[in-house]
Every structure is written in C-alpha cells, then in structure tokens.
GROMACS .gro file of C-alpha atoms in nm:
model
  244
    1MET     CA    1  -0.010   0.000  -0.028
    2GLY     CA    2   0.166   0.356  -0.131
    3ASN     CA    3   0.227   0.613   0.111
    4THR     CA    4  -0.117   0.832   0.197
    5VAL     CA    5  -0.062   1.219   0.297
    6GLY     CA    6  -0.034   1.166   0.648
    7LYS     CA    7   0.290   0.887   0.591
    8GLU     CA    8   0.429   1.099   0.308
    9PHE     CA    9   0.419   1.419   0.570
   10MET     CA   10   0.581   1.255   0.827
   11LEU     CA   11   0.893   1.101   0.642
   12ARG     CA   12   0.952   1.422   0.441
   13THR     CA   13   0.964   1.599   0.801
   14ARG     CA   14   1.241   1.360   0.902
   15TYR     CA   15   1.587   1.500   0.978
   16ALA     CA   16   1.744   1.302   0.649
   17TYR     CA   17   1.565   1.524   0.457
   18LEU     CA   18   1.601   1.876   0.551
   19GLU     CA   19   1.781   2.121   0.358
   20GLY     CA   20   1.927   2.475   0.505
   21THR     CA   21   1.718   2.657   0.707
   22GLY     CA   22   1.610   3.039   0.663
   23GLN     CA   23   1.856   3.081   0.995
   24SER     CA   24   2.101   2.906   0.899
   25GLN     CA   25   2.178   3.061   0.546
   26GLY     CA   26   2.186   3.448   0.707
   27HIS     CA   27   1.795   3.552   0.640
   28THR     CA   28   1.662   3.817   0.825
   29GLN     CA   29   1.418   3.682   1.107
   30PRO     CA   30   1.073   3.702   1.057
   31GLU     CA   31   0.857   3.973   1.291
   32LEU     CA   32   0.795   3.830   1.679
   33GLU     CA   33   0.401   3.957   1.613
   34LEU     CA   34   0.205   4.077   1.291
   35PRO     CA   35   0.201   4.423   1.220
   36PHE     CA   36  -0.158   4.589   1.303
   37ASP     CA   37  -0.326   4.930   1.228
   38SER     CA   38  -0.264   5.145   1.541
   39THR     CA   39  -0.532   5.366   1.425
   40GLY     CA   40  -0.760   5.081   1.467
   41ASN     CA   41  -1.015   5.052   1.770
   42ILE     CA   42  -0.768   4.889   2.011
   43ILE     CA   43  -0.892   4.769   2.376
   44LYS     CA   44  -0.664   4.736   2.671
   45LEU     CA   45  -0.701   4.460   2.889
   46PRO     CA   46  -0.713   4.433   3.262
   47GLU     CA   47  -0.338   4.367   3.314
   48PRO     CA   48  -0.283   4.029   3.412
   49ASP     CA   49  -0.047   4.084   3.738
   50LEU     CA   50  -0.364   4.301   3.847
   51LEU     CA   51  -0.590   4.047   3.845
   52PRO     CA   52  -0.655   3.843   4.171
   53ASP     CA   53  -0.476   3.576   4.282
   54THR     CA   54  -0.662   3.210   4.296
   55ASN     CA   55  -0.573   2.928   4.505
   56VAL     CA   56  -0.541   2.636   4.288
   57ASN     CA   57  -0.502   2.243   4.411
   58PHE     CA   58  -0.317   2.144   4.064
   59LEU     CA   59  -0.403   1.772   4.098
   60GLU     CA   60  -0.789   1.842   4.182
   61LEU     CA   61  -0.783   2.098   3.818
   62VAL     CA   62  -0.643   1.820   3.675
   63GLU     CA   63  -0.868   1.572   3.759
   64MET     CA   64  -1.198   1.777   3.725
   65ARG     CA   65  -1.072   1.912   3.313
   66SER     CA   66  -1.339   1.825   3.098
   67THR     CA   67  -1.467   1.900   2.758
   68SER     CA   68  -1.838   2.178   2.769
   69ARG     CA   69  -2.064   2.206   2.486
   70LYS     CA   70  -2.311   2.405   2.684
   71TYR     CA   71  -2.277   2.715   2.805
   72SER     CA   72  -2.550   2.962   2.992
   73ASP     CA   73  -2.636   3.287   2.909
   74GLU     CA   74  -2.409   3.447   3.157
   75PRO     CA   75  -2.132   3.661   3.035
   76ILE     CA   76  -1.753   3.603   3.105
   77THR     CA   77  -1.576   3.950   3.235
   78LEU     CA   78  -1.319   4.132   3.034
   79ALA     CA   79  -1.079   4.042   3.328
   80ASN     CA   80  -1.173   3.638   3.232
   81LEU     CA   81  -1.098   3.723   2.934
   82SER     CA   82  -0.747   3.914   2.997
   83GLN     CA   83  -0.677   3.611   3.218
   84LEU     CA   84  -0.748   3.324   2.951
   85LEU     CA   85  -0.519   3.547   2.683
   86TRP     CA   86  -0.248   3.532   2.940
   87CYS     CA   87  -0.240   3.215   3.021
   88THR     CA   88  -0.262   3.117   2.630
   89GLN     CA   89  -0.021   3.339   2.481
   90GLY     CA   90   0.097   3.570   2.757
   91VAL     CA   91   0.430   3.731   2.675
   92LYS     CA   92   0.636   3.716   3.001
   93LEU     CA   93   0.962   3.892   2.819
   94VAL     CA   94   1.068   4.032   2.495
   95MET     CA   95   1.378   4.007   2.331
   96PRO     CA   96   1.392   4.249   2.082
   97ASP     CA   97   1.438   4.089   1.680
   98SER     CA   98   1.523   3.771   1.880
   99ALA     CA   99   1.247   3.611   2.077
  100THR     CA  100   0.937   3.631   2.316
  101PHE     CA  101   0.889   3.419   2.640
  102ARG     CA  102   0.583   3.301   2.693
  103THR     CA  103   0.327   3.161   2.946
  104VAL     CA  104   0.317   2.818   2.717
  105PRO     CA  105   0.598   2.634   2.566
  106SER     CA  106   0.708   2.659   2.201
  107ALA     CA  107   0.986   2.503   2.017
  108GLY     CA  108   1.275   2.744   1.978
  109ALA     CA  109   1.064   3.033   2.148
  110ARG     CA  110   0.910   3.053   1.813
  111HIS     CA  111   0.574   3.129   1.908
  112ALA     CA  112   0.435   3.127   1.574
  113PHE     CA  113   0.071   3.191   1.703
  114GLU     CA  114  -0.159   3.474   1.618
  115THR     CA  115  -0.469   3.442   1.865
  116TYR     CA  116  -0.835   3.596   1.740
  117LEU     CA  117  -1.140   3.594   1.905
  118LEU     CA  118  -1.540   3.590   1.815
  119VAL     CA  119  -1.696   3.732   2.107
  120ASN     CA  120  -2.059   3.654   2.180
  121ASN     CA  121  -2.071   3.736   2.557
  122VAL     CA  122  -1.820   3.950   2.743
  123GLU     CA  123  -1.898   4.221   2.924
  124GLY     CA  124  -1.736   4.538   2.784
  125LEU     CA  125  -1.679   4.441   2.471
  126LYS     CA  126  -1.894   4.479   2.148
  127PRO     CA  127  -1.965   4.113   2.001
  128GLY     CA  128  -1.763   4.039   1.687
  129LEU     CA  129  -1.423   3.942   1.589
  130TYR     CA  130  -1.094   4.066   1.757
  131ARG     CA  131  -0.712   3.990   1.772
  132PHE     CA  132  -0.493   3.971   2.051
  133LEU     CA  133  -0.183   4.214   2.052
  134ALA     CA  134   0.017   3.996   2.259
  135ILE     CA  135   0.327   4.189   2.338
  136ASP     CA  136   0.081   4.479   2.425
  137HIS     CA  137  -0.162   4.250   2.597
  138LYS     CA  138  -0.461   4.456   2.424
  139LEU     CA  139  -0.697   4.330   2.145
  140ILE     CA  140  -0.788   4.509   1.813
  141GLU     CA  141  -1.126   4.520   1.649
  142ILE     CA  142  -1.147   4.360   1.319
  143THR     CA  143  -1.539   4.374   1.238
  144THR     CA  144  -1.835   4.393   1.425
  145ALA     CA  145  -2.051   4.293   1.145
  146ASP     CA  146  -2.400   4.139   1.255
  147ASN     CA  147  -2.339   3.791   1.071
  148ILE     CA  148  -1.975   3.758   1.178
  149THR     CA  149  -2.119   3.498   1.443
  150ASP     CA  150  -2.304   3.297   1.163
  151GLU     CA  151  -2.000   3.332   0.958
  152VAL     CA  152  -1.763   3.171   1.184
  153THR     CA  153  -2.016   2.899   1.275
  154ALA     CA  154  -2.052   2.790   0.938
  155ALA     CA  155  -1.689   2.779   0.892
  156LEU     CA  156  -1.617   2.554   1.182
  157LEU     CA  157  -1.916   2.292   1.065
  158ASN     CA  158  -2.170   2.469   1.211
  159GLN     CA  159  -2.111   2.338   1.547
  160GLN     CA  160  -2.360   2.532   1.741
  161GLN     CA  161  -2.153   2.558   2.069
  162VAL     CA  162  -1.965   2.823   1.886
  163LYS     CA  163  -2.303   3.029   1.866
  164LYS     CA  164  -2.381   2.970   2.227
  165SER     CA  165  -1.986   3.031   2.374
  166ALA     CA  166  -1.896   3.363   2.565
  167VAL     CA  167  -1.566   3.346   2.329
  168THR     CA  168  -1.435   3.124   2.068
  169PHE     CA  169  -1.049   3.148   2.038
  170ILE     CA  170  -0.910   3.093   1.699
  171TRP     CA  171  -0.543   3.044   1.706
  172THR     CA  172  -0.326   3.117   1.323
  173ALA     CA  173   0.022   2.978   1.261
  174VAL     CA  174   0.267   3.197   1.083
  175THR     CA  175   0.438   2.962   0.931
  176ALA     CA  176   0.733   3.175   0.874
  177ARG     CA  177   0.823   3.212   1.207
  178MET     CA  178   0.896   2.840   1.285
  179THR     CA  179   1.026   2.729   0.961
  180TRP     CA  180   1.325   3.010   0.963
  181ARG     CA  181   1.479   2.787   1.223
  182TYR     CA  182   1.349   2.448   1.159
  183GLY     CA  183   1.232   2.445   0.790
  184GLU     CA  184   0.995   2.202   0.676
  185ARG     CA  185   1.017   1.969   1.019
  186GLY     CA  186   0.901   2.322   1.158
  187TYR     CA  187   0.501   2.215   1.066
  188ARG     CA  188   0.550   1.925   1.300
  189TYR     CA  189   0.624   2.184   1.613
  190LEU     CA  190   0.355   2.407   1.478
  191HIS     CA  191   0.090   2.146   1.594
  192LEU     CA  192   0.253   2.041   1.881
  193ASP     CA  193   0.287   2.410   1.984
  194ALA     CA  194  -0.123   2.452   1.910
  195GLY     CA  195  -0.190   2.144   2.141
  196HIS     CA  196   0.032   2.325   2.479
  197VAL     CA  197  -0.196   2.623   2.399
  198CYS     CA  198  -0.553   2.498   2.397
  199GLN     CA  199  -0.439   2.254   2.727
  200ASN     CA  200  -0.360   2.590   2.911
  201LEU     CA  201  -0.701   2.735   2.785
  202TYR     CA  202  -0.888   2.383   2.927
  203LEU     CA  203  -0.697   2.462   3.301
  204THR     CA  204  -0.786   2.849   3.313
  205ALA     CA  205  -1.103   2.835   3.247
  206ARG     CA  206  -1.200   2.571   3.488
  207ILE     CA  207  -1.025   2.784   3.760
  208LEU     CA  208  -1.275   3.052   3.633
  209ASN     CA  209  -1.570   2.862   3.643
  210CYS     CA  210  -1.586   2.818   3.277
  211GLY     CA  211  -1.604   2.517   3.013
  212ALA     CA  212  -1.427   2.507   2.725
  213CYS     CA  213  -1.418   2.255   2.399
  214ALA     CA  214  -1.122   2.247   2.152
  215ILE     CA  215  -1.164   2.257   1.765
  216ALA     CA  216  -1.008   2.114   1.500
  217ALA     CA  217  -1.284   2.030   1.269
  218PHE     CA  218  -1.305   2.350   1.032
  219ASP     CA  219  -1.343   2.455   0.671
  220ASP     CA  220  -1.004   2.584   0.617
  221GLU     CA  221  -1.045   2.795   0.294
  222GLN     CA  222  -1.367   2.948   0.466
  223ILE     CA  223  -1.213   3.026   0.839
  224ASN     CA  224  -0.908   3.169   0.676
  225GLN     CA  225  -1.090   3.324   0.409
  226ILE     CA  226  -1.304   3.553   0.715
  227LEU     CA  227  -0.974   3.593   0.920
  228GLY     CA  228  -0.815   3.746   0.557
  229ILE     CA  229  -0.507   3.542   0.586
  230ASP     CA  230  -0.369   3.326   0.289
  231GLY     CA  231  -0.420   2.993   0.440
  232GLN     CA  232  -0.043   2.898   0.343
  233GLU     CA  233   0.198   3.198   0.543
  234GLN     CA  234  -0.054   3.205   0.773
  235PHE     CA  235  -0.355   2.936   0.813
  236VAL     CA  236  -0.579   2.812   1.126
  237ILE     CA  237  -0.501   2.545   1.353
  238TYR     CA  238  -0.692   2.534   1.580
  239ALA     CA  239  -0.979   2.668   1.812
  240ALA     CA  240  -1.174   2.648   2.082
  241THR     CA  241  -1.497   2.778   2.253
  242VAL     CA  242  -1.525   2.888   2.649
  243GLY     CA  243  -1.854   2.977   2.817
  244LYS     CA  244  -1.972   3.002   3.163
   0.00000   0.00000   0.00000
C-alpha cells in the first residue's frame, strides 16, 4: 500500500530530508508579531498581574478538566478574558528582534501563533471578531458585523457551541516564524505547540468556572478567508470555545 498524505508528511519532515533553514542561510528573522493598524479600535485589557490570585489544587484541577459544549447566558468579564489570553499566549519577556518568552512552551521560543477571538458574550466588549496583540496585551477590533458569528459558526462546520459560547479562540500559525529555524520539520512543531496552548485554555477556564471545547474540525478555506489570511503563510490551526 502506497504512502498516504499523512505518512508522506511524516517521512518528508524527518531530519534526513531537511535542507538549510532560513536561519542557517542568514535570512532575516520574521517579526515576533504581525503588524497591525495602530489607528484601529484598540482595547486595553486588565493587566494580568493586577488580577486576583486564585488558590489552586493542581491535581484536582487536572482531574476536573473536561470538555463542555453547553454554556449558560452568563457573560464572562473582561478580566476573565484577559486571564484566558495571558495564560494561553501571555508575553513574559521580549528580546527585541530575537524572541518572546510566553506562558506556554514553543519550539525554540518561536511562538508562531496569532490569536483571534469571536466575542459573543463578554462584558464591556461589543460582539464581533478581534485579534489579540500579545506583546502589548491588548485587543484590536477586526469587525463587529452582525453576521460574523453566523459566518464563523458555518466555517467551524456549524458546531452550535460556537454560537452559545462567550468567546471562541481561533489560533493561526505564521509558518515563517517556525520554519525560519526548523525548515519543513517546523510544521510538526506548530501542531505540537497548538496542543500546549489549548491545554492551558482548558485549565484556566476551569479556574474561572468556565467550560471549554477544543475544535479541530473546520473548513480551512472558509475560516482563513473570514480572518483575511492566505491559508499558506498563515493559516488557522486550532480553535476552542469558552463559556460559563
């Protein structure tokens, strides 16, 4: 039986097949964060270090982690959202033109993800689509069109928890950040990194008395188009809903 696409991917990303990387060839390192329109509607989030401390029994927290697809109409607060973002992509330290150190592990501190949010029920935020500016710990509004929730839900294969969620996290991978150092093998690491991020979302949601549901089933073309990304140099890699 011939190689399937998956088997071929695993084969061709072995070290034996890797050629010189952008880093080894002296190419300029990609930006640590994608540029954004500084004149857009930017929302400052509560600072993570000002959020109240929470006493956690870690083993109990891990045991209680579960997937929840049903949510109440109770909103989450902007502070809740800030904490969820901090624990999944929070930037602890910036080494200019070199790396960011964040609250999740990433191969070589490449941190290739951008976080987009479909907001449905967050206090102080108009429903719509936003992007997280991780280095500044702020949001920038992308669109508050009335039909955006329906569009995203359809792109996520009509999974109805998207409509009922307080917020849906959508993570995109900026491939150059990872492949600059690791070449084609970096595509493996992107998917591993996505797991680290989503697990932190689950655990943080539990602390906040919220439920979460990871989503890997989506129409790639459709969701990439909604976010205005090309699907190759940047593509949606994972998503997850959160709600009370």
